[in-house]
């Protein structure tokens, strides 16, 4: 987090839009502070605030202005425009794949310095004003498949929510799979779906080696509750969403 904040600072200070009157950098931060995955946005905000406490001298000339995008496309665009046009920030940091898909055209069209934490690199490809701050999805997909091969898993089932984050990871898995490996998206769900009984029944009667659960936190909890109730014991893997403090499969 310390490196993350200092990176934001260095880019802001290099920006030609830096406020000449105050010589203070203003960084807009667009995060999901409410909604299904608010814990991630809150964690980023907490990290920035912790950095301000630990590095007061280095960050005394930086103001962070937060906007809640709720991890929704329209609200992400609204948050970006507010930070850019009303708050007059020098740089905007955006968290998440779906928000980046929404704001990338706006940032490029306005030639506005933007940093995004997004596994999905596509919205930022060949863009001059967007920088990503995290590894891209293909790298995670390749590492996942390397682990599968060490374990001897060749038949892989996936249940996934419709979202650029999961879609990007799936694209990477299919890119790096070998000829003797199968990756089947057994079911694709909208983010608000909570009934997975049909998918669980199909997986229980399948011959897959392992299942990938690419769902949002609330969905993950419901999926594993229903899987346990149905007696589904297939090994599972997922994303960093498995680390969510809100997941409770019991």
Short mmCIF file of C-alpha atoms in Angstrom, two decimals:
data_model
loop_
_atom_site.label_atom_id
_atom_site.label_comp_id
_atom_site.label_asym_id
_atom_site.label_seq_id
_atom_site.Cartn_x
_atom_site.Cartn_y
_atom_site.Cartn_z
CA UNK A 1 0.00 0.00 0.00
CA UNK A 2 2.89 2.37 0.75
CA UNK A 3 4.30 1.89 -2.75
CA UNK A 4 0.80 2.25 -4.20
CA UNK A 5 0.20 5.64 -2.57
CA UNK A 6 3.66 6.94 -3.47
CA UNK A 7 3.08 5.89 -7.07
CA UNK A 8 -0.14 7.88 -7.12
CA UNK A 9 1.72 10.83 -5.65
CA UNK A 10 4.57 10.73 -8.16
CA UNK A 11 2.21 10.58 -11.12
CA UNK A 12 0.07 13.39 -9.77
CA UNK A 13 3.11 15.60 -9.26
CA UNK A 14 4.19 15.01 -12.84
CA UNK A 15 0.75 15.88 -14.15
CA UNK A 16 0.55 19.11 -16.13
CA UNK A 17 -2.82 19.69 -14.48
CA UNK A 18 -1.29 20.12 -11.00
CA UNK A 19 -2.84 23.11 -9.28
CA UNK A 20 -0.40 25.98 -9.63
CA UNK A 21 -2.14 28.03 -6.94
CA UNK A 22 -1.73 25.62 -4.04
CA UNK A 23 0.92 23.23 -5.33
CA UNK A 24 -1.09 20.49 -3.64
CA UNK A 25 -1.91 17.37 -5.58
CA UNK A 26 -5.55 16.33 -5.59
CA UNK A 27 -6.14 12.66 -6.26
CA UNK A 28 -9.63 11.38 -6.89
CA UNK A 29 -10.30 7.85 -5.67
CA UNK A 30 -13.27 5.98 -7.13
CA UNK A 31 -14.15 2.91 -5.05
CA UNK A 32 -17.04 0.61 -4.13
CA UNK A 33 -17.68 1.96 -0.64
CA UNK A 34 -21.18 0.51 -0.44
CA UNK A 35 -22.79 -2.49 -2.08
CA UNK A 36 -21.88 -6.15 -2.58
CA UNK A 37 -18.10 -5.73 -2.59
CA UNK A 38 -17.76 -2.62 -0.43
CA UNK A 39 -15.18 -4.33 1.79
CA UNK A 40 -12.60 -4.04 -1.00
CA UNK A 41 -13.17 -0.33 -1.53
CA UNK A 42 -13.14 0.31 2.21
CA UNK A 43 -9.86 -1.63 2.47
CA UNK A 44 -8.25 0.57 -0.18
CA UNK A 45 -9.46 3.72 1.57
CA UNK A 46 -8.17 2.41 4.90
CA UNK A 47 -4.81 1.69 3.28
CA UNK A 48 -4.52 5.22 1.94
CA UNK A 49 -5.48 6.69 5.30
CA UNK A 50 -2.93 4.46 7.03
CA UNK A 51 -0.25 5.66 4.61
CA UNK A 52 -1.17 9.25 5.47
CA UNK A 53 -0.70 8.47 9.16
CA UNK A 54 2.62 6.68 8.63
CA UNK A 55 4.03 9.10 6.05
CA UNK A 56 2.67 12.52 7.04
CA UNK A 57 5.57 14.50 5.58
CA UNK A 58 5.56 12.71 2.23
CA UNK A 59 1.80 13.05 1.81
CA UNK A 60 1.13 16.42 3.44
CA UNK A 61 0.70 18.05 0.03
CA UNK A 62 -1.73 15.46 -1.28
CA UNK A 63 -5.49 15.57 -0.88
CA UNK A 64 -7.48 12.40 -1.54
CA UNK A 65 -11.11 12.85 -2.56
CA UNK A 66 -13.26 9.72 -2.43
CA UNK A 67 -16.30 8.82 -4.51
CA UNK A 68 -18.45 5.72 -4.11
CA UNK A 69 -18.98 3.92 -7.43
CA UNK A 70 -20.74 0.89 -5.88
CA UNK A 71 -18.97 -1.21 -8.55
CA UNK A 72 -21.61 -0.14 -11.08
CA UNK A 73 -20.87 1.11 -14.58
CA UNK A 74 -23.15 4.16 -14.60
CA UNK A 75 -22.14 5.27 -11.10
CA UNK A 76 -18.48 4.79 -11.99
CA UNK A 77 -18.87 7.14 -14.94
CA UNK A 78 -20.71 9.65 -12.75
CA UNK A 79 -18.02 9.47 -10.07
CA UNK A 80 -15.26 9.95 -12.64
CA UNK A 81 -16.93 12.99 -14.20
CA UNK A 82 -17.55 14.56 -10.78
CA UNK A 83 -13.95 14.09 -9.69
CA UNK A 84 -12.63 15.41 -12.99
CA UNK A 85 -15.00 18.34 -13.61
CA UNK A 86 -16.27 19.42 -10.18
CA UNK A 87 -13.50 18.47 -7.75
CA UNK A 88 -10.81 19.32 -10.32
CA UNK A 89 -8.49 16.53 -9.24
CA UNK A 90 -5.13 16.01 -10.93
CA UNK A 91 -5.40 12.26 -11.27
CA UNK A 92 -8.04 9.60 -10.67
CA UNK A 93 -7.48 6.15 -9.22
CA UNK A 94 -10.21 3.63 -9.99
CA UNK A 95 -10.63 0.20 -8.40
CA UNK A 96 -12.09 -2.74 -10.29
CA UNK A 97 -12.65 -4.15 -13.75
CA UNK A 98 -16.23 -3.07 -14.40
CA UNK A 99 -15.54 0.56 -13.45
CA UNK A 100 -12.50 0.66 -15.74
CA UNK A 101 -14.59 -0.54 -18.69
CA UNK A 102 -16.94 2.35 -17.99
CA UNK A 103 -14.42 5.14 -17.46
CA UNK A 104 -11.66 4.25 -19.95
CA UNK A 105 -13.30 6.02 -22.93
CA UNK A 106 -13.98 9.09 -20.76
CA UNK A 107 -10.40 9.27 -19.53
CA UNK A 108 -8.93 8.89 -22.99
CA UNK A 109 -11.35 11.32 -24.60
CA UNK A 110 -10.53 13.98 -22.00
CA UNK A 111 -6.81 13.14 -21.91
CA UNK A 112 -7.11 12.72 -18.17
CA UNK A 113 -4.42 10.88 -16.13
CA UNK A 114 -5.97 7.72 -14.72
CA UNK A 115 -4.61 4.80 -12.73
CA UNK A 116 -6.69 1.65 -12.37
CA UNK A 117 -6.44 -1.48 -10.30
CA UNK A 118 -7.85 -4.00 -12.77
CA UNK A 119 -6.94 -7.57 -13.69
CA UNK A 120 -8.52 -7.03 -17.10
CA UNK A 121 -6.04 -5.12 -19.29
CA UNK A 122 -8.28 -4.68 -22.34
CA UNK A 123 -9.79 -1.26 -21.52
CA UNK A 124 -6.30 0.20 -21.07
CA UNK A 125 -4.62 -1.35 -24.11
CA UNK A 126 -3.13 1.25 -26.48
CA UNK A 127 -4.36 4.05 -24.24
CA UNK A 128 -2.13 7.04 -23.47
CA UNK A 129 -3.79 8.23 -20.28
CA UNK A 130 -4.54 5.01 -18.40
CA UNK A 131 -2.06 3.03 -16.31
CA UNK A 132 -2.92 -0.19 -14.48
CA UNK A 133 -1.38 -0.93 -11.09
CA UNK A 134 -1.69 -4.71 -10.89
CA UNK A 135 -0.76 -7.89 -12.75
CA UNK A 136 -3.06 -8.76 -15.63
CA UNK A 137 -5.45 -11.71 -15.71
CA UNK A 138 -3.46 -13.90 -18.12
CA UNK A 139 -0.66 -14.18 -15.57
CA UNK A 140 -3.05 -15.46 -12.90
CA UNK A 141 -4.71 -17.84 -15.35
CA UNK A 142 -1.39 -19.32 -16.42
CA UNK A 143 -0.33 -19.85 -12.79
CA UNK A 144 -3.69 -21.48 -12.02
CA UNK A 145 -3.28 -23.97 -14.85
CA UNK A 146 0.27 -24.78 -13.78
CA UNK A 147 -1.11 -25.73 -10.37
CA UNK A 148 -3.83 -27.85 -11.98
CA UNK A 149 -1.24 -29.77 -13.96
CA UNK A 150 0.81 -30.48 -10.86
CA UNK A 151 -2.32 -31.93 -9.27
CA UNK A 152 -3.33 -33.88 -12.38
CA UNK A 153 -6.59 -31.95 -12.94
CA UNK A 154 -7.50 -31.90 -16.64
CA UNK A 155 -11.30 -31.62 -16.72
CA UNK A 156 -12.22 -28.24 -15.27
CA UNK A 157 -15.75 -26.97 -14.73
CA UNK A 158 -16.51 -23.31 -14.12
CA UNK A 159 -19.52 -21.56 -12.63
CA UNK A 160 -19.19 -17.83 -13.12
CA UNK A 161 -20.96 -14.55 -12.61
CA UNK A 162 -21.16 -12.21 -15.57
CA UNK A 163 -18.49 -9.59 -14.91
CA UNK A 164 -15.37 -8.28 -16.69
CA UNK A 165 -13.20 -9.57 -13.82
CA UNK A 166 -14.34 -13.17 -14.18
CA UNK A 167 -14.61 -12.95 -17.97
CA UNK A 168 -11.00 -11.84 -18.20
CA UNK A 169 -9.80 -14.74 -16.03
CA UNK A 170 -11.81 -17.21 -18.12
CA UNK A 171 -10.31 -15.81 -21.29
CA UNK A 172 -6.85 -16.39 -19.83
CA UNK A 173 -7.63 -19.99 -18.84
CA UNK A 174 -8.81 -20.78 -22.35
CA UNK A 175 -5.76 -19.07 -23.82
CA UNK A 176 -3.28 -21.22 -21.89
CA UNK A 177 -5.08 -24.57 -21.69
CA UNK A 178 -3.40 -27.49 -23.43
CA UNK A 179 -4.94 -29.85 -25.96
CA UNK A 180 -5.67 -32.52 -23.35
CA UNK A 181 -7.35 -30.06 -20.98
CA UNK A 182 -11.00 -29.01 -21.01
CA UNK A 183 -12.46 -25.89 -19.44
CA UNK A 184 -16.25 -25.78 -19.50
CA UNK A 185 -18.36 -22.90 -18.25
CA UNK A 186 -21.15 -25.08 -16.90
CA UNK A 187 -23.31 -22.15 -15.83
CA UNK A 188 -23.10 -18.38 -16.13
CA UNK A 189 -25.07 -16.24 -13.69
CA UNK A 190 -26.06 -12.63 -13.21
CA UNK A 191 -24.42 -11.10 -10.12
CA UNK A 192 -27.70 -11.04 -8.17
CA UNK A 193 -28.54 -14.74 -8.62
CA UNK A 194 -28.49 -16.82 -5.42
CA UNK A 195 -30.08 -20.13 -6.49
CA UNK A 196 -27.41 -22.54 -7.72
CA UNK A 197 -29.23 -25.84 -7.21
CA UNK A 198 -29.38 -26.67 -10.93
CA UNK A 199 -25.65 -26.03 -11.35
CA UNK A 200 -24.86 -28.04 -8.22
CA UNK A 201 -26.93 -30.99 -9.46
CA UNK A 202 -25.19 -30.95 -12.83
CA UNK A 203 -21.75 -30.82 -11.24
CA UNK A 204 -22.60 -33.62 -8.83
CA UNK A 205 -23.45 -35.91 -11.76
CA UNK A 206 -20.41 -34.92 -13.83
CA UNK A 207 -16.96 -36.39 -14.26
CA UNK A 208 -15.01 -33.15 -13.81
CA UNK A 209 -11.79 -33.19 -11.79
CA UNK A 210 -12.31 -29.79 -10.18
CA UNK A 211 -14.66 -26.81 -10.30
CA UNK A 212 -13.86 -23.13 -10.48
CA UNK A 213 -16.24 -20.92 -8.53
CA UNK A 214 -16.00 -17.47 -10.09
CA UNK A 215 -18.74 -15.74 -8.11
CA UNK A 216 -19.19 -12.68 -5.89
CA UNK A 217 -18.92 -13.01 -2.09
CA UNK A 218 -22.61 -13.48 -1.32
CA UNK A 219 -22.94 -15.91 -4.19
CA UNK A 220 -19.94 -17.94 -3.03
CA UNK A 221 -21.55 -18.44 0.38
CA UNK A 222 -24.85 -19.57 -1.13
CA UNK A 223 -23.17 -21.82 -3.69
CA UNK A 224 -21.19 -23.79 -1.12
CA UNK A 225 -24.16 -24.05 1.24
CA UNK A 226 -26.21 -25.57 -1.56
CA UNK A 227 -23.30 -27.76 -2.68
CA UNK A 228 -22.83 -29.14 0.82
CA UNK A 229 -26.57 -29.79 1.21
CA UNK A 230 -26.57 -31.73 -2.06
CA UNK A 231 -23.48 -33.74 -1.18
CA UNK A 232 -21.27 -32.20 -3.86
CA UNK A 233 -17.66 -32.88 -2.85
CA UNK A 234 -15.81 -31.84 -6.01
CA UNK A 235 -12.55 -29.96 -5.25
CA UNK A 236 -12.90 -26.24 -5.85
CA UNK A 237 -10.81 -23.20 -6.65
CA UNK A 238 -11.70 -19.56 -7.06
CA UNK A 239 -10.38 -16.03 -7.07
CA UNK A 240 -9.20 -13.70 -4.32
CA UNK A 241 -12.88 -13.25 -3.53
CA UNK A 242 -12.48 -16.45 -1.52
CA UNK A 243 -10.56 -14.26 0.96
CA UNK A 244 -13.61 -12.08 1.57
CA UNK A 245 -14.47 -11.64 5.24
CA UNK A 246 -18.17 -11.74 4.35
CA UNK A 247 -18.15 -15.30 3.04
CA UNK A 248 -19.87 -17.76 5.35
CA UNK A 249 -20.75 -21.08 3.67
CA UNK A 250 -22.38 -22.48 6.83
#
